[in-house]
Amino acid sequence: MKTGDFDPKRARAKRPLPIWVDALTRDTMHLTSEEMGALFLLLTAMWGTKDCNFPDDPKRLATVTRVPLRTWKTRIGPVLTPLFKVNDGFWISKKLKEQADFVERHLSKQSHRSRSQNLGKSLKEDEVPSSMDIPVDEPGTYPTQQPNNPIKEEESIASSSFQVEAYKEYLKAHPKPHDSEAGKRAFRALVNDGVSEANIIGAARGYAEQVKGWSVNAKVQRSDNFLDPERGKWHGYVPVKPGAKTSEIDAVAFWAEKINAGKFIAPSAISSALGKEIAASGMVDAKGLKRANIR
């Protein structure tokens, strides 16, 4: 490589490590805090390398995860090994490598754009914006981390336009719409967790129907707060069928049916209050409650 040539791998290693909280939590529910800490340290070390991997050397693995060699060999290593692949003497994370490849492609396009601008050449329509930051706030620009659901970059970008239209529809349906970045992120997070746009929009319609009878002084939750993972009320208004009216009783039945069917439930989909109602209803057995992370 000539001096001054752009190296996307080296540039990517200097960028922040992308962390998808829901995906990481979902894949590591079985880890202790010590094992989780070791995993994070290893992923961080891998991200900082040019090839996004780490040598299969117990001593170096123990050092980078900050545990004694004996602890690595007897406890930490055996637990973390199934989360990685070992090829040609190196530990590799498939999901981390997908993230690395995406960031490298993005940085390469940015570098090409910058050179084209410096040379006064016109840009192609499909080139990325000139910002030197990875556009994490733009819908559909990052590869998904949904389990067993690989999505190509082109498909992700194409789906983002549909998501934008669905979000606009959600705002129209909500009784107190407020277009904000927080609302967009919350909407996108729910969709990425597997919640359908139709159910989110249906929840807004159900909420709008209920507040019609409220007094003018009643507090109506704003559309962005409505989707907030901690205080959002959208869970209680998810319709049994998209677009149908709902109630809290219907919401319990709706989620109980999904849990009993063994379907994937996003960590943020069921609030603690709704979880208590589901547990008290007797519609779901102990195994189902545990599978849905309801205590």
Short mmCIF file of C-alpha atoms in Angstrom, two decimals:
data_model
loop_
_atom_site.label_atom_id
_atom_site.label_comp_id
_atom_site.label_asym_id
_atom_site.label_seq_id
_atom_site.Cartn_x
_atom_site.Cartn_y
_atom_site.Cartn_z
CA MET A 1 0.00 0.00 0.00
CA LYS A 2 1.37 3.40 -0.96
CA THR A 3 1.90 6.06 1.66
CA GLY A 4 -1.26 8.15 1.89
CA ASP A 5 -3.55 5.44 0.49
CA PHE A 6 -6.76 5.04 2.48
CA ASP A 7 -6.90 1.87 4.61
CA PRO A 8 -10.54 1.16 5.59
CA LYS A 9 -9.57 -1.57 8.07
CA ARG A 10 -7.19 0.70 9.95
CA ALA A 11 -9.74 3.56 9.83
CA ARG A 12 -12.52 1.27 11.11
CA ALA A 13 -10.39 0.12 14.09
CA LYS A 14 -10.25 3.75 15.27
CA ARG A 15 -14.04 4.12 15.18
CA PRO A 16 -16.40 3.44 18.14
CA LEU A 17 -17.53 -0.15 18.60
CA PRO A 18 -21.25 -0.42 17.62
CA ILE A 19 -23.27 -2.02 20.42
CA TRP A 20 -26.84 -3.20 19.84
CA VAL A 21 -28.08 -3.37 23.42
CA ASP A 22 -31.17 -5.54 22.83
CA ALA A 23 -29.29 -8.03 20.64
CA LEU A 24 -26.37 -8.24 23.05
CA THR A 25 -28.70 -8.72 26.03
CA ARG A 26 -30.73 -11.36 24.19
CA ASP A 27 -27.65 -13.38 23.21
CA THR A 28 -25.96 -13.23 26.63
CA MET A 29 -28.77 -13.86 29.14
CA HIS A 30 -26.94 -17.00 30.28
CA LEU A 31 -23.70 -15.19 31.19
CA THR A 32 -22.67 -14.07 34.67
CA SER A 33 -21.45 -10.51 35.22
CA GLU A 34 -17.83 -11.73 35.15
CA GLU A 35 -18.38 -13.65 31.90
CA MET A 36 -20.22 -10.68 30.39
CA GLY A 37 -17.34 -8.37 31.28
CA ALA A 38 -14.84 -10.75 29.70
CA LEU A 39 -16.94 -10.97 26.54
CA PHE A 40 -17.14 -7.19 26.20
CA LEU A 41 -13.38 -6.78 26.73
CA LEU A 42 -12.68 -9.42 24.08
CA LEU A 43 -15.05 -7.81 21.55
CA THR A 44 -13.45 -4.43 22.20
CA ALA A 45 -9.97 -5.86 21.67
CA MET A 46 -11.08 -7.56 18.42
CA TRP A 47 -12.63 -4.35 17.10
CA GLY A 48 -9.33 -2.55 17.60
CA THR A 49 -7.39 -5.01 15.42
CA LYS A 50 -6.97 -4.60 11.68
CA ASP A 51 -8.65 -7.92 10.84
CA CYS A 52 -11.24 -7.79 13.64
CA ASN A 53 -10.09 -11.02 15.30
CA PHE A 54 -7.94 -12.22 18.21
CA PRO A 55 -5.24 -14.93 18.47
CA ASP A 56 -6.31 -18.29 19.88
CA ASP A 57 -3.75 -18.05 22.66
CA PRO A 58 -5.05 -18.78 26.19
CA LYS A 59 -2.47 -16.52 27.83
CA ARG A 60 -3.33 -13.55 25.60
CA LEU A 61 -7.06 -14.24 25.92
CA ALA A 62 -6.77 -14.33 29.71
CA THR A 63 -4.76 -11.10 29.68
CA VAL A 64 -7.16 -9.18 27.45
CA THR A 65 -10.20 -10.33 29.46
CA ARG A 66 -8.37 -9.49 32.72
CA VAL A 67 -8.74 -12.85 34.44
CA PRO A 68 -6.13 -15.35 35.70
CA LEU A 69 -5.05 -17.96 33.15
CA ARG A 70 -6.54 -20.74 35.28
CA THR A 71 -9.88 -18.93 35.45
CA TRP A 72 -9.86 -18.50 31.67
CA LYS A 73 -9.14 -22.19 31.06
CA THR A 74 -11.62 -23.58 33.59
CA ARG A 75 -14.53 -21.12 33.59
CA ILE A 76 -14.49 -18.13 31.23
CA GLY A 77 -13.05 -19.71 28.09
CA PRO A 78 -15.42 -22.71 27.92
CA VAL A 79 -18.44 -20.40 28.32
CA LEU A 80 -17.38 -17.85 25.70
CA THR A 81 -16.08 -20.34 23.11
CA PRO A 82 -19.58 -21.19 21.69
CA LEU A 83 -20.13 -17.48 20.91
CA PHE A 84 -17.16 -17.40 18.53
CA LYS A 85 -15.56 -19.33 15.68
CA VAL A 86 -11.89 -20.27 15.63
CA ASN A 87 -10.35 -20.16 12.13
CA ASP A 88 -6.64 -20.38 11.31
CA GLY A 89 -5.67 -19.77 14.92
CA PHE A 90 -7.88 -16.71 15.48
CA TRP A 91 -11.12 -16.07 17.34
CA ILE A 92 -13.78 -14.52 15.11
CA SER A 93 -17.24 -13.12 15.89
CA LYS A 94 -19.60 -13.40 12.90
CA LYS A 95 -21.80 -10.49 14.01
CA LEU A 96 -18.82 -8.27 14.85
CA LYS A 97 -17.26 -9.05 11.46
CA GLU A 98 -20.50 -8.07 9.70
CA GLN A 99 -20.44 -4.75 11.54
CA ALA A 100 -16.77 -4.25 10.66
CA ASP A 101 -17.36 -4.99 6.96
CA PHE A 102 -20.25 -2.53 6.86
CA VAL A 103 -18.28 0.27 8.54
CA GLU A 104 -15.31 -0.35 6.23
CA ARG A 105 -17.52 -0.11 3.13
CA HIS A 106 -19.03 3.11 4.45
CA LEU A 107 -15.64 4.65 5.20
CA SER A 108 -14.34 3.64 1.77
CA LYS A 109 -17.27 5.43 0.11
CA GLN A 110 -16.62 8.50 2.24
CA SER A 111 -12.96 8.48 1.29
CA HIS A 112 -13.85 8.16 -2.40
CA ARG A 113 -16.31 11.01 -2.10
CA SER A 114 -13.75 13.23 -0.37
CA ARG A 115 -11.19 12.56 -3.09
CA SER A 116 -13.77 13.26 -5.79
CA GLN A 117 -14.67 16.57 -4.19
CA ASN A 118 -11.03 17.56 -3.95
CA LEU A 119 -10.57 16.79 -7.62
CA GLY A 120 -13.73 18.71 -8.51
CA LYS A 121 -15.41 15.62 -9.94
CA SER A 122 -19.17 15.03 -9.81
CA LEU A 123 -20.50 12.37 -7.46
CA LYS A 124 -22.71 9.43 -8.31
CA GLU A 125 -26.23 9.48 -6.95
CA ASP A 126 -25.73 6.40 -4.80
CA GLU A 127 -22.78 7.75 -2.82
CA VAL A 128 -23.18 8.41 0.88
CA PRO A 129 -23.40 11.85 2.56
CA SER A 130 -20.18 13.71 3.26
CA SER A 131 -20.38 13.44 7.05
CA MET A 132 -17.39 11.57 8.44
CA ASP A 133 -19.50 9.97 11.18
CA ILE A 134 -21.31 6.67 10.73
CA PRO A 135 -25.02 7.62 10.35
CA VAL A 136 -26.34 5.59 13.29
CA ASP A 137 -29.39 7.87 13.55
CA GLU A 138 -30.53 7.17 9.99
CA PRO A 139 -32.99 4.26 9.72
CA GLY A 140 -31.85 1.13 7.95
CA THR A 141 -28.16 2.08 7.60
CA TYR A 142 -26.77 -0.55 9.93
CA PRO A 143 -26.85 -4.34 9.41
CA THR A 144 -29.40 -6.10 11.57
CA GLN A 145 -28.52 -8.25 14.57
CA GLN A 146 -31.82 -10.07 14.74
CA PRO A 147 -31.15 -13.81 15.34
CA ASN A 148 -31.32 -16.01 12.24
CA ASN A 149 -32.48 -13.05 10.18
CA PRO A 150 -29.61 -11.87 7.95
CA ILE A 151 -30.51 -8.79 5.89
CA LYS A 152 -28.38 -7.48 3.07
CA GLU A 153 -27.34 -3.84 3.18
CA GLU A 154 -29.41 -3.07 0.06
CA GLU A 155 -32.54 -4.63 1.60
CA SER A 156 -31.99 -2.72 4.85
CA ILE A 157 -31.71 0.59 3.04
CA ALA A 158 -34.79 -0.17 0.93
CA SER A 159 -36.83 -1.04 4.01
CA SER A 160 -35.95 2.26 5.66
CA SER A 161 -38.21 4.22 3.29
CA PHE A 162 -41.12 1.98 4.28
CA GLN A 163 -40.26 2.55 7.95
CA VAL A 164 -40.31 6.32 7.43
CA GLU A 165 -43.79 6.16 5.89
CA ALA A 166 -44.98 3.88 8.70
CA TYR A 167 -43.67 6.34 11.29
CA LYS A 168 -45.57 9.18 9.59
CA GLU A 169 -48.71 7.03 9.70
CA TYR A 170 -48.06 6.41 13.39
CA LEU A 171 -47.91 10.17 14.06
CA LYS A 172 -51.21 10.67 12.22
CA ALA A 173 -52.87 7.98 14.33
CA HIS A 174 -51.58 9.24 17.69
CA PRO A 175 -53.75 11.72 19.66
CA LYS A 176 -50.73 13.84 20.63
CA PRO A 177 -48.17 13.58 17.80
CA HIS A 178 -44.68 14.99 18.29
CA ASP A 179 -42.09 14.38 15.56
CA SER A 180 -38.75 13.99 17.36
CA GLU A 181 -35.51 12.06 17.00
CA ALA A 182 -36.28 10.20 20.22
CA GLY A 183 -39.61 9.09 18.79
CA LYS A 184 -38.01 7.92 15.55
CA ARG A 185 -35.36 5.96 17.43
CA ALA A 186 -37.97 4.34 19.68
CA PHE A 187 -40.13 3.41 16.68
CA ARG A 188 -37.13 1.98 14.82
CA ALA A 189 -35.97 0.03 17.90
CA LEU A 190 -39.36 -1.65 18.28
CA VAL A 191 -39.42 -2.63 14.60
CA ASN A 192 -35.86 -3.98 14.85
CA ASP A 193 -36.97 -6.00 17.88
CA GLY A 194 -39.65 -7.70 15.79
CA VAL A 195 -42.73 -5.58 16.59
CA SER A 196 -44.73 -4.93 13.41
CA GLU A 197 -45.38 -1.38 12.22
CA ALA A 198 -49.08 -2.27 12.00
CA ASN A 199 -49.24 -3.13 15.70
CA ILE A 200 -47.47 0.09 16.71
CA ILE A 201 -49.84 2.16 14.57
CA GLY A 202 -52.77 0.12 15.88
CA ALA A 203 -51.69 0.85 19.45
CA ALA A 204 -51.70 4.59 18.66
CA ARG A 205 -55.22 4.30 17.23
CA GLY A 206 -56.41 2.36 20.27
CA TYR A 207 -54.94 4.99 22.56
CA ALA A 208 -56.54 7.80 20.52
CA GLU A 209 -59.90 6.07 20.82
CA GLN A 210 -59.62 5.81 24.58
CA VAL A 211 -58.54 9.40 25.25
CA LYS A 212 -61.54 10.74 23.33
CA GLY A 213 -63.56 10.46 26.51
CA TRP A 214 -60.97 12.11 28.73
CA SER A 215 -61.31 15.63 30.13
CA VAL A 216 -59.36 18.50 28.58
CA ASN A 217 -57.09 18.55 31.66
CA ALA A 218 -56.20 14.87 31.43
CA LYS A 219 -52.56 14.07 30.65
CA VAL A 220 -52.22 12.43 27.24
CA GLN A 221 -48.85 10.82 26.66
CA ARG A 222 -46.94 12.36 23.75
CA SER A 223 -46.20 10.12 20.76
CA ASP A 224 -42.45 9.83 21.47
CA ASN A 225 -43.00 9.11 25.17
CA PHE A 226 -45.73 6.63 24.19
CA LEU A 227 -43.00 4.39 22.67
CA ASP A 228 -40.41 4.92 25.41
CA PRO A 229 -39.09 1.51 26.63
CA GLU A 230 -39.42 2.50 30.30
CA ARG A 231 -42.57 4.64 30.55
CA GLY A 232 -44.30 4.09 27.24
CA LYS A 233 -47.93 2.95 27.38
CA TRP A 234 -48.06 1.46 23.89
CA HIS A 235 -47.89 -2.13 25.24
CA GLY A 236 -51.36 -1.83 26.74
CA TYR A 237 -52.98 -0.77 23.48
CA VAL A 238 -51.59 -3.29 21.00
CA PRO A 239 -54.59 -4.60 19.04
CA VAL A 240 -55.32 -8.29 18.71
CA LYS A 241 -55.59 -7.58 14.99
CA PRO A 242 -53.86 -4.62 13.28
CA GLY A 243 -56.15 -1.60 13.32
CA ALA A 244 -58.69 -3.06 15.76
CA LYS A 245 -59.64 -1.41 19.04
CA THR A 246 -58.05 -2.90 22.13
CA SER A 247 -57.98 -2.79 25.92
CA GLU A 248 -55.57 -3.91 28.61
CA ILE A 249 -57.37 -7.27 28.80
CA ASP A 250 -56.93 -7.74 25.05
CA ALA A 251 -53.23 -6.86 25.41
CA VAL A 252 -52.76 -9.59 28.03
CA ALA A 253 -54.46 -12.14 25.79
CA PHE A 254 -52.46 -10.97 22.76
CA TRP A 255 -49.04 -11.37 24.43
CA ALA A 256 -50.04 -14.57 26.23
CA GLU A 257 -50.88 -16.13 22.87
CA LYS A 258 -47.47 -15.13 21.44
CA ILE A 259 -45.60 -16.48 24.48
CA ASN A 260 -47.48 -19.81 24.46
CA ALA A 261 -46.77 -20.16 20.73
CA GLY A 262 -43.05 -19.87 21.45
CA LYS A 263 -42.68 -16.77 19.28
CA PHE A 264 -39.82 -14.31 19.76
CA ILE A 265 -40.65 -11.56 22.28
CA ALA A 266 -38.46 -8.45 22.19
CA PRO A 267 -37.01 -7.49 25.61
CA SER A 268 -38.67 -4.07 25.44
CA ALA A 269 -42.04 -5.35 24.18
CA ILE A 270 -43.60 -6.17 27.56
CA SER A 271 -43.48 -3.61 30.37
CA SER A 272 -43.09 -4.73 33.97
CA ALA A 273 -46.68 -3.70 34.71
CA LEU A 274 -48.06 -5.67 31.77
CA GLY A 275 -45.82 -8.61 32.71
CA LYS A 276 -47.39 -8.72 36.17
CA GLU A 277 -50.86 -8.76 34.59
CA ILE A 278 -49.86 -11.60 32.26
CA ALA A 279 -48.43 -13.60 35.19
CA ALA A 280 -51.55 -12.98 37.29
CA SER A 281 -53.89 -14.00 34.45
CA GLY A 282 -52.78 -17.64 34.58
CA MET A 283 -52.74 -17.76 30.76
CA VAL A 284 -49.00 -18.57 30.66
CA ASP A 285 -47.19 -21.27 32.62
CA ALA A 286 -43.96 -20.78 34.57
CA LYS A 287 -41.73 -21.89 31.67
CA GLY A 288 -43.41 -19.45 29.32
CA LEU A 289 -43.02 -16.58 31.78
CA LYS A 290 -39.33 -17.37 32.18
CA ARG A 291 -38.86 -17.60 28.41
CA ALA A 292 -40.44 -14.14 28.03
CA ASN A 293 -38.27 -12.81 30.88
CA ILE A 294 -41.34 -12.05 33.03
CA ARG A 295 -40.70 -12.24 36.76
#
